[in-house]
XYZ file of C-alpha atoms in Angstrom:
569
model
C -158.630 120.757 -118.620
C -160.748 122.504 -116.796
C -160.034 123.658 -112.831
C -161.754 120.870 -111.296
C -159.919 118.292 -113.650
C -156.680 119.871 -113.038
C -156.885 119.506 -109.163
C -158.218 116.280 -109.542
C -155.086 115.008 -111.496
C -152.392 116.834 -109.501
C -153.821 115.274 -106.501
C -153.515 111.842 -107.598
C -150.295 112.236 -109.502
C -149.133 113.885 -105.815
C -150.488 110.803 -104.094
C -149.278 108.400 -105.879
C -146.225 108.727 -107.207
C -143.145 106.917 -105.919
C -138.710 106.470 -107.124
C -139.546 103.099 -109.094
C -136.036 102.776 -109.777
C -134.039 102.878 -105.887
C -130.576 105.445 -106.291
C -127.319 104.290 -106.203
C -126.165 107.379 -103.908
C -128.349 109.507 -102.201
C -126.004 112.252 -100.818
C -125.851 114.978 -98.664
C -125.462 118.243 -100.411
C -122.287 119.479 -98.547
C -120.700 115.872 -100.086
C -122.187 115.714 -103.454
C -121.737 119.796 -104.515
C -119.476 122.639 -103.874
C -121.492 126.082 -104.337
C -119.178 128.344 -106.836
C -120.997 131.351 -106.751
C -122.753 133.313 -104.823
C -120.786 135.078 -101.798
C -122.756 133.326 -98.980
C -126.163 132.952 -101.451
C -126.129 130.035 -101.867
C -126.231 128.239 -98.840
C -126.009 124.294 -96.998
C -128.715 123.928 -94.118
C -130.481 121.223 -91.561
C -127.228 119.052 -91.702
C -127.117 118.890 -95.574
C -129.749 117.524 -96.143
C -131.411 121.199 -97.683
C -129.536 123.673 -100.509
C -131.254 126.510 -100.770
C -130.119 129.668 -103.258
C -130.648 133.627 -102.813
C -130.703 136.489 -106.076
C -130.851 139.813 -105.228
C -129.801 143.088 -107.124
C -126.504 142.186 -106.210
C -125.545 138.339 -107.512
C -127.097 135.496 -108.226
C -125.915 132.215 -106.755
C -125.475 128.236 -107.775
C -123.955 125.261 -107.597
C -121.780 122.398 -108.881
C -121.537 118.786 -107.986
C -118.772 117.276 -107.278
C -118.737 114.138 -109.387
C -119.274 113.787 -113.229
C -121.867 111.135 -114.623
C -122.191 109.523 -118.314
C -125.522 108.127 -118.065
C -127.387 107.164 -115.415
C -130.684 108.777 -113.634
C -131.012 111.100 -111.539
C -132.783 112.897 -109.571
C -133.399 116.474 -107.474
C -136.603 117.994 -105.282
C -136.938 121.589 -105.899
C -139.178 124.299 -105.070
C -139.215 127.143 -107.234
C -138.965 130.911 -105.684
C -142.377 131.803 -104.445
C -144.656 135.483 -105.909
C -143.419 137.698 -108.549
C -140.792 135.372 -109.752
C -140.695 137.425 -113.225
C -137.319 137.920 -115.017
C -135.217 134.971 -112.568
C -134.451 132.047 -114.018
C -133.587 129.302 -112.139
C -131.388 126.252 -113.406
C -130.834 122.828 -113.074
C -128.358 120.241 -115.826
C -126.263 118.607 -116.729
C -123.232 119.716 -118.889
C -119.878 118.740 -119.857
C -116.537 120.831 -120.236
C -115.607 122.259 -123.533
C -115.605 124.418 -127.033
C -118.222 120.804 -127.882
C -119.734 120.136 -124.879
C -122.800 118.537 -123.822
C -125.834 119.669 -121.830
C -129.114 118.479 -120.996
C -130.953 121.712 -119.644
C -134.313 122.453 -117.314
C -134.683 126.303 -116.978
C -137.562 127.538 -114.536
C -138.522 130.556 -116.252
C -139.926 133.192 -113.270
C -143.364 134.676 -114.071
C -145.523 137.468 -112.704
C -147.972 136.332 -109.358
C -150.290 133.670 -110.268
C -149.376 133.451 -113.505
C -147.418 129.705 -114.516
C -144.162 129.688 -114.411
C -142.623 128.541 -118.564
C -140.495 124.842 -117.773
C -137.338 124.934 -120.590
C -135.542 121.681 -121.343
C -132.979 121.709 -124.527
C -130.466 119.422 -125.574
C -127.092 120.045 -126.210
C -125.062 118.065 -128.600
C -121.656 118.755 -129.695
C -121.842 122.630 -128.462
C -125.120 122.685 -130.691
C -128.967 123.146 -128.847
C -131.238 124.969 -130.247
C -132.962 121.885 -129.467
C -136.155 123.849 -127.207
C -139.597 122.590 -125.899
C -141.102 124.638 -123.070
C -144.105 123.977 -120.846
C -146.512 124.823 -118.080
C -146.932 122.523 -115.253
C -149.808 120.935 -113.548
C -149.314 121.861 -110.209
C -148.048 125.223 -108.381
C -144.100 124.920 -108.612
C -143.325 126.828 -105.536
C -145.508 125.523 -103.052
C -143.926 122.091 -102.610
C -141.018 120.263 -103.732
C -141.701 118.219 -106.924
C -138.999 116.407 -108.213
C -137.292 116.903 -111.747
C -135.406 114.000 -113.699
C -132.998 113.020 -115.999
C -132.632 109.548 -117.619
C -129.664 109.685 -119.825
C -128.227 106.239 -121.313
C -127.683 104.727 -124.575
C -130.973 104.629 -126.256
C -132.555 108.104 -125.461
C -132.380 110.926 -122.915
C -135.832 111.388 -120.761
C -137.259 114.235 -119.171
C -139.364 113.377 -116.032
C -141.394 115.232 -114.045
C -142.841 113.991 -110.201
C -142.113 110.450 -112.257
C -143.595 111.448 -115.350
C -141.837 111.466 -118.755
C -142.702 115.225 -120.177
C -139.977 114.839 -123.173
C -137.736 112.324 -124.939
C -134.602 113.044 -127.437
C -133.697 109.635 -128.878
C -130.194 108.737 -130.335
C -130.678 109.055 -132.956
C -126.504 108.344 -134.901
C -127.652 106.308 -137.076
C -128.879 108.816 -139.099
C -126.143 111.076 -138.319
C -127.843 113.256 -135.481
C -125.220 113.239 -132.432
C -125.738 112.049 -129.397
C -124.659 112.809 -126.059
C -122.671 109.251 -125.313
C -118.922 109.982 -124.694
C -118.282 113.233 -122.700
C -119.118 113.023 -118.564
C -121.502 115.825 -117.425
C -121.243 117.257 -114.343
C -124.800 118.422 -112.452
C -124.594 122.475 -112.291
C -127.863 124.516 -110.825
C -127.993 128.388 -110.585
C -130.844 131.254 -109.429
C -130.093 134.882 -111.690
C -131.587 137.230 -113.401
C -132.373 137.585 -116.940
C -135.137 139.842 -117.520
C -133.933 140.605 -120.224
C -135.484 137.569 -122.227
C -136.613 135.123 -119.016
C -140.364 136.258 -118.519
C -142.561 137.155 -121.996
C -139.408 137.438 -124.040
C -138.186 140.214 -121.833
C -140.859 142.407 -121.524
C -141.344 141.804 -117.523
C -138.528 142.884 -115.674
C -137.623 141.964 -112.465
C -139.438 143.415 -109.355
C -136.361 143.997 -106.701
C -138.591 145.351 -103.919
C -139.093 141.520 -103.948
C -135.842 140.297 -103.457
C -134.031 138.301 -102.175
C -135.365 135.383 -104.421
C -135.286 131.768 -103.195
C -135.198 128.310 -104.720
C -134.520 125.178 -102.194
C -133.300 122.343 -103.142
C -133.512 118.437 -101.646
C -132.998 115.093 -101.808
C -130.857 114.841 -104.819
C -130.318 110.653 -106.069
C -128.586 109.813 -108.415
C -128.203 106.602 -110.154
C -125.889 106.537 -112.325
C -122.250 105.394 -113.681
C -119.772 108.156 -111.500
C -116.349 109.777 -114.637
C -113.356 108.704 -112.532
C -110.462 110.294 -114.366
C -112.473 109.661 -117.637
C -113.369 105.785 -116.665
C -117.164 105.238 -116.154
C -117.480 103.109 -112.152
C -121.611 102.157 -112.824
C -123.748 100.474 -110.791
C -123.097 97.019 -109.836
C -125.420 93.987 -111.514
C -127.354 96.259 -114.695
C -129.354 98.932 -113.506
C -132.556 99.163 -115.175
C -132.051 102.628 -116.166
C -129.049 101.950 -118.663
C -131.465 99.498 -121.130
C -134.635 101.798 -120.420
C -136.499 101.801 -123.860
C -140.075 103.294 -124.236
C -142.481 101.104 -124.280
C -146.644 102.198 -125.998
C -148.027 103.093 -122.394
C -145.115 105.468 -121.588
C -145.192 107.249 -125.602
C -149.105 107.888 -123.915
C -148.609 109.637 -121.162
C -146.354 111.330 -122.375
C -147.882 112.729 -125.504
C -151.045 113.116 -122.661
C -148.627 115.292 -121.023
C -147.111 117.770 -124.517
C -150.551 117.729 -125.955
C -152.163 119.587 -122.720
C -149.308 121.791 -120.880
C -146.755 121.700 -123.968
C -146.241 125.863 -124.631
C -143.829 125.613 -127.491
C -141.660 122.933 -129.692
C -139.062 123.621 -131.735
C -139.927 120.014 -134.145
C -143.206 122.279 -135.328
C -141.926 126.042 -135.368
C -141.502 126.495 -139.239
C -140.975 130.226 -139.025
C -137.641 129.187 -137.533
C -136.478 126.487 -139.246
C -137.296 127.956 -143.415
C -135.229 125.996 -144.637
C -136.020 122.867 -143.164
C -136.397 121.263 -139.572
C -133.990 119.282 -138.166
C -132.762 115.929 -138.770
C -134.019 114.698 -135.689
C -137.314 116.747 -135.940
C -138.888 114.974 -139.451
C -137.632 111.725 -137.309
C -139.405 112.573 -134.217
C -143.124 113.925 -136.313
C -142.938 109.843 -138.233
C -142.740 108.341 -134.683
C -145.755 110.406 -133.719
C -147.875 110.022 -136.398
C -146.746 106.190 -136.687
C -147.607 106.147 -132.660
C -150.823 107.516 -133.203
C -151.921 105.617 -135.143
C -151.422 102.470 -133.455
C -152.837 104.441 -129.840
C -155.820 104.983 -131.957
C -156.280 101.167 -133.474
C -155.473 100.269 -129.654
C -158.664 102.159 -128.214
C -160.910 100.767 -131.412
C -160.144 97.063 -129.998
C -161.064 98.238 -126.779
C -163.952 99.703 -127.568
C -165.726 96.877 -129.514
C -163.833 94.585 -126.763
C -161.099 93.326 -128.403
C -158.655 92.527 -126.053
C -154.920 93.974 -127.525
C -152.879 92.553 -124.371
C -150.723 89.128 -123.387
C -148.508 87.761 -121.658
C -145.541 89.566 -123.953
C -147.186 92.749 -123.024
C -148.604 92.580 -119.448
C -146.676 90.174 -117.340
C -142.474 89.495 -116.967
C -141.792 85.976 -115.595
C -139.615 87.286 -112.221
C -138.571 83.485 -111.253
C -137.910 80.162 -111.905
C -134.914 79.676 -114.411
C -136.924 78.885 -117.319
C -140.046 76.709 -115.355
C -142.411 79.680 -116.658
C -142.885 80.262 -119.952
C -145.360 82.342 -122.917
C -146.666 79.841 -125.441
C -149.018 80.802 -128.174
C -147.940 84.520 -128.964
C -148.276 85.983 -125.657
C -151.628 84.023 -124.617
C -150.636 81.091 -123.033
C -148.553 81.082 -119.722
C -146.990 77.627 -117.812
C -145.683 78.060 -114.555
C -144.142 74.881 -113.030
C -142.470 73.358 -110.402
C -140.027 70.664 -109.638
C -138.037 68.968 -106.845
C -135.442 72.442 -107.204
C -137.922 74.721 -107.699
C -141.402 76.533 -108.218
C -141.631 79.468 -110.356
C -143.269 83.172 -110.864
C -144.365 86.115 -112.759
C -145.413 89.680 -112.437
C -147.176 92.739 -113.396
C -145.868 95.483 -114.994
C -148.435 97.457 -113.735
C -149.500 98.820 -110.776
C -153.095 99.100 -109.728
C -155.617 101.628 -107.893
C -158.227 100.072 -107.495
C -159.770 97.984 -110.099
C -161.699 94.576 -112.024
C -159.187 92.432 -113.009
C -159.802 88.748 -114.122
C -157.288 85.604 -115.004
C -157.962 81.999 -116.445
C -156.161 79.762 -114.720
C -156.657 76.283 -115.265
C -154.473 73.987 -112.009
C -151.753 71.714 -111.145
C -154.074 68.469 -112.132
C -153.919 64.249 -109.968
C -151.630 64.479 -106.782
C -151.093 68.395 -106.147
C -150.587 67.632 -102.499
C -148.368 69.653 -101.029
C -148.148 72.168 -103.660
C -149.656 75.998 -103.553
C -150.522 77.912 -106.993
C -150.909 81.732 -105.760
C -152.354 84.502 -107.631
C -152.956 87.829 -105.378
C -152.336 91.490 -105.761
C -149.791 93.457 -103.195
C -147.420 96.296 -102.762
C -144.636 97.377 -101.793
C -142.953 97.934 -98.445
C -143.443 96.663 -94.743
C -146.755 98.053 -94.462
C -147.906 97.080 -97.473
C -151.833 96.028 -98.580
C -152.361 92.584 -100.199
C -155.605 90.291 -101.966
C -155.348 86.992 -102.165
C -156.096 84.337 -103.940
C -153.786 80.577 -102.904
C -154.989 77.245 -104.068
C -153.798 74.358 -102.439
C -153.577 70.891 -103.241
C -154.556 67.429 -102.525
C -153.983 63.819 -103.374
C -155.823 62.620 -106.241
C -159.287 62.715 -105.832
C -159.963 64.957 -102.883
C -160.802 68.857 -103.999
C -158.223 72.151 -103.901
C -158.695 74.639 -100.910
C -158.996 77.538 -102.231
C -157.524 79.946 -99.536
C -158.062 83.859 -99.571
C -157.665 86.991 -97.930
C -156.772 90.257 -97.074
C -153.483 91.764 -95.451
C -154.145 95.936 -94.965
C -150.970 98.118 -93.521
C -149.140 94.228 -93.024
C -151.546 92.484 -91.455
C -153.590 89.545 -92.441
C -155.590 87.141 -90.417
C -158.254 87.630 -92.505
C -158.863 84.471 -93.434
C -161.764 82.276 -95.811
C -161.429 78.420 -97.546
C -163.683 77.190 -100.304
C -163.881 74.029 -101.545
C -164.891 74.720 -105.733
C -168.082 73.021 -107.214
C -166.341 72.424 -109.802
C -162.729 70.269 -110.911
C -160.571 73.476 -111.475
C -157.818 71.000 -113.057
C -160.185 70.001 -115.950
C -160.731 73.205 -117.436
C -160.141 77.061 -117.590
C -161.531 78.935 -114.699
C -161.971 82.861 -113.834
C -160.938 84.574 -110.750
C -161.538 88.043 -110.098
C -161.077 90.384 -107.938
C -163.182 93.509 -108.347
C -161.069 96.328 -105.729
C -162.589 100.148 -105.435
C -163.078 102.487 -103.059
C -166.398 100.417 -101.469
C -165.135 97.172 -101.047
C -163.167 94.145 -102.546
C -165.038 91.468 -104.279
C -164.123 88.105 -104.953
C -165.573 86.749 -107.680
C -165.396 83.103 -108.792
C -166.704 82.599 -112.810
C -168.702 85.282 -112.632
C -170.150 84.313 -109.001
C -169.199 86.260 -105.440
C -167.619 84.365 -102.875
C -167.126 87.097 -100.821
C -166.754 90.268 -99.944
C -164.457 92.591 -97.592
C -165.772 96.130 -97.536
C -164.086 99.479 -96.800
C -165.391 99.914 -92.896
C -162.674 102.809 -92.237
C -165.541 104.738 -90.046
C -165.427 101.961 -87.728
C -161.497 102.067 -87.530
C -160.773 98.906 -89.694
C -158.197 99.767 -92.568
C -158.628 99.272 -95.909
C -156.199 99.835 -99.100
C -157.325 102.518 -100.840
C -154.024 104.437 -101.246
C -151.151 101.630 -102.153
C -151.051 100.802 -105.529
C -150.466 97.815 -106.403
C -148.892 94.568 -108.793
C -150.601 90.921 -110.282
C -148.194 88.732 -108.914
C -148.638 84.784 -109.486
C -146.326 81.205 -108.352
C -146.283 77.896 -107.762
C -144.093 76.688 -104.898
C -144.107 73.592 -103.126
C -145.215 73.958 -99.378
C -146.121 70.843 -97.649
C -145.075 71.704 -94.340
C -148.246 73.610 -94.159
C -150.294 73.452 -97.627
C -152.257 69.623 -97.803
C -154.346 68.608 -94.985
C -152.473 70.454 -91.780
C -148.998 69.614 -93.698
C -149.914 65.821 -92.750
C -149.599 65.200 -96.998
C -145.953 66.089 -98.053
C -145.313 66.444 -101.709
C -145.095 63.019 -104.043
C -141.812 64.341 -106.448
C -142.339 61.413 -108.717
C -145.690 63.106 -109.780
C -143.527 65.882 -111.112
C -143.161 68.261 -112.831
C -146.453 70.174 -111.790
C -147.682 72.664 -114.160
C -150.170 76.136 -113.617
C -151.824 77.725 -116.814
C -152.797 81.054 -117.290
C -155.082 82.979 -120.599
C -156.918 85.943 -121.336
C -155.665 88.064 -119.027
C -158.100 91.506 -118.962
C -157.726 94.576 -116.808
C -159.637 97.131 -119.513
C -162.039 97.966 -116.382
C -158.951 99.127 -113.947
C -156.930 102.927 -113.112
C -153.072 101.788 -113.166
C -149.537 102.876 -113.485
C -146.654 101.629 -115.867
C -143.766 100.911 -113.234
C -142.132 103.132 -114.314
C -143.459 106.537 -114.667
C -145.761 106.717 -112.430
C -148.923 107.908 -114.234
C -152.520 106.766 -114.141
C -154.349 105.938 -116.634
C -157.595 104.276 -116.078
C -159.267 102.260 -119.389
C -162.688 101.673 -119.062
C -165.105 104.364 -120.422
C -167.453 104.070 -117.792
C -166.260 103.653 -114.499
C -169.237 101.809 -113.281
C -166.691 99.071 -111.599
C -165.542 101.528 -109.256
C -169.072 102.291 -107.905
C -169.659 98.827 -107.494
C -171.469 96.854 -104.818
C -173.149 93.045 -104.523
C -176.532 93.824 -106.246
C -179.718 91.326 -104.715
C -178.649 88.491 -107.007
C -175.298 88.312 -106.273
C -175.888 88.332 -102.770
C -177.733 85.503 -103.210
C -175.074 83.835 -104.553
C -172.590 84.528 -102.093
C -175.007 83.156 -99.761
C -175.691 79.515 -101.876
C -171.032 79.547 -102.328
C -170.843 80.583 -98.305
C -173.580 77.976 -97.218
C -172.063 75.208 -99.305
C -168.615 75.282 -100.245
C -166.790 77.824 -97.026
C -164.734 75.579 -94.497
C -162.985 78.116 -93.109
C -164.076 81.909 -91.833
C -162.096 84.054 -89.095
C -165.085 86.014 -88.322
C -166.365 82.592 -86.464
C -163.165 80.682 -84.916
C -163.904 82.393 -81.548
C -161.024 79.881 -80.152
C -158.675 81.753 -82.329
C -159.790 85.280 -81.658
C -160.906 85.102 -77.166
C -161.237 88.697 -76.953
C -163.161 89.224 -79.957
C -163.849 88.661 -83.035
C -162.522 91.351 -85.243
C -164.558 94.421 -85.656
C -165.846 93.618 -88.849
C -166.590 90.423 -88.005
C -169.819 92.436 -86.527
C -170.419 94.902 -89.246
C -171.841 92.257 -91.640
């Protein structure tokens, strides 16, 4: 990877990374940890929000958690020793007690100024390790804080950096390979001198003229089962980390990191294991071969235009208690509404720009009072959102297609349309094309609305918050049909909407767990698409003949003046 590509990757990762798992506890260092050695070289600062470890010629320093954990997702932000760190080792690991201990290791091996750290990982089971994998990083770990995480459950141990999986150690006990499953572990960290082996096998020694060396820690989070007298107390409900397994996308993302940044893998060191690789190495190699074949097949199918996705693969049904269902081997999804409840679903991935298509067939007959929503939305109080909403009507009257754009939690940019066809008689394609230049709403490939990026004129634009896709069918007869004058006729229930032929081939997306940004298109032509003259003409036809409300012409609503974008063309 060249410098330019590495810089872009680093910017994307750091700009877009968020923590998916909500921590059950994010404590201060004075409450969560004890400094255990160092003669004052370990310090808790900023009211417990920052911890530093120092190393000089006399001693290093270290700390350990007050609690023991048995499974969990544990995060720590660390900023490593800057400059000439050769000979130093900064450790961050989980470990149980006794002669047959279990252990999960991050170790950061310092280097000469300008040369990269080596990030060393290992897994011990019952006192046995020798499972080293080493990596360089795609950023400078001394310039700022980065998040190093361990996800540990019954299925696997996953090492993550800024939310990106770099290594997986699977539970293969059914093949008689021990796995850490019974022994609670404490969290430890230390900064110490190991110049007899740490830097280039001990060839480069510590330069004590640079001492003291300092590593810094902040934002510890533990979404974990805490062990009290040998009995684990786990978070309420069913934490997502507890049942987590890799999907194809996460596996692919890890393979990308390993291909580009791994510098040692015990599973390929035939000189070290002349009598044969460890059992787990052989199993991992077989799984990697199978995974590579699946990824190759998926890529070939995408190249020839065949979608390998299905609603099973791409969406989770999130509410409705059985009223939303997937049929036809994942190719059809339905949402249903009755007097008790509606239903809805959301995408597994988040998207940051893309062209997203969904074919929909809306509620037929008397749909008054119902709303079928199909939209993208980010999280938080200052969310961004791109909306299609279909407002039902009495039999024979047209649906109202309601569109809106939210930026920073602010909307009020409604445009409404009738359609030039019956959206309940057959499936039609509703598309959002979202790139750094504009958001284009399309129906069957015909543009009906454009929201341009006018940040140069002080108009906020969605460009930095990844969004998931959502859809729902729900009752809103207090406002949806003719301003709430027409109510839902429940004798016509249940109401159903249908979805098929979802496509996100032309998108930059990330899984909800791993925060790795992947652009699927071979040619990102959509990334810089604006309307061509023919499309401008099509949009004018739609807006002239089928638009029924435009916020940019509603002077009564904006007596102090129309929004800025309305006057920019």
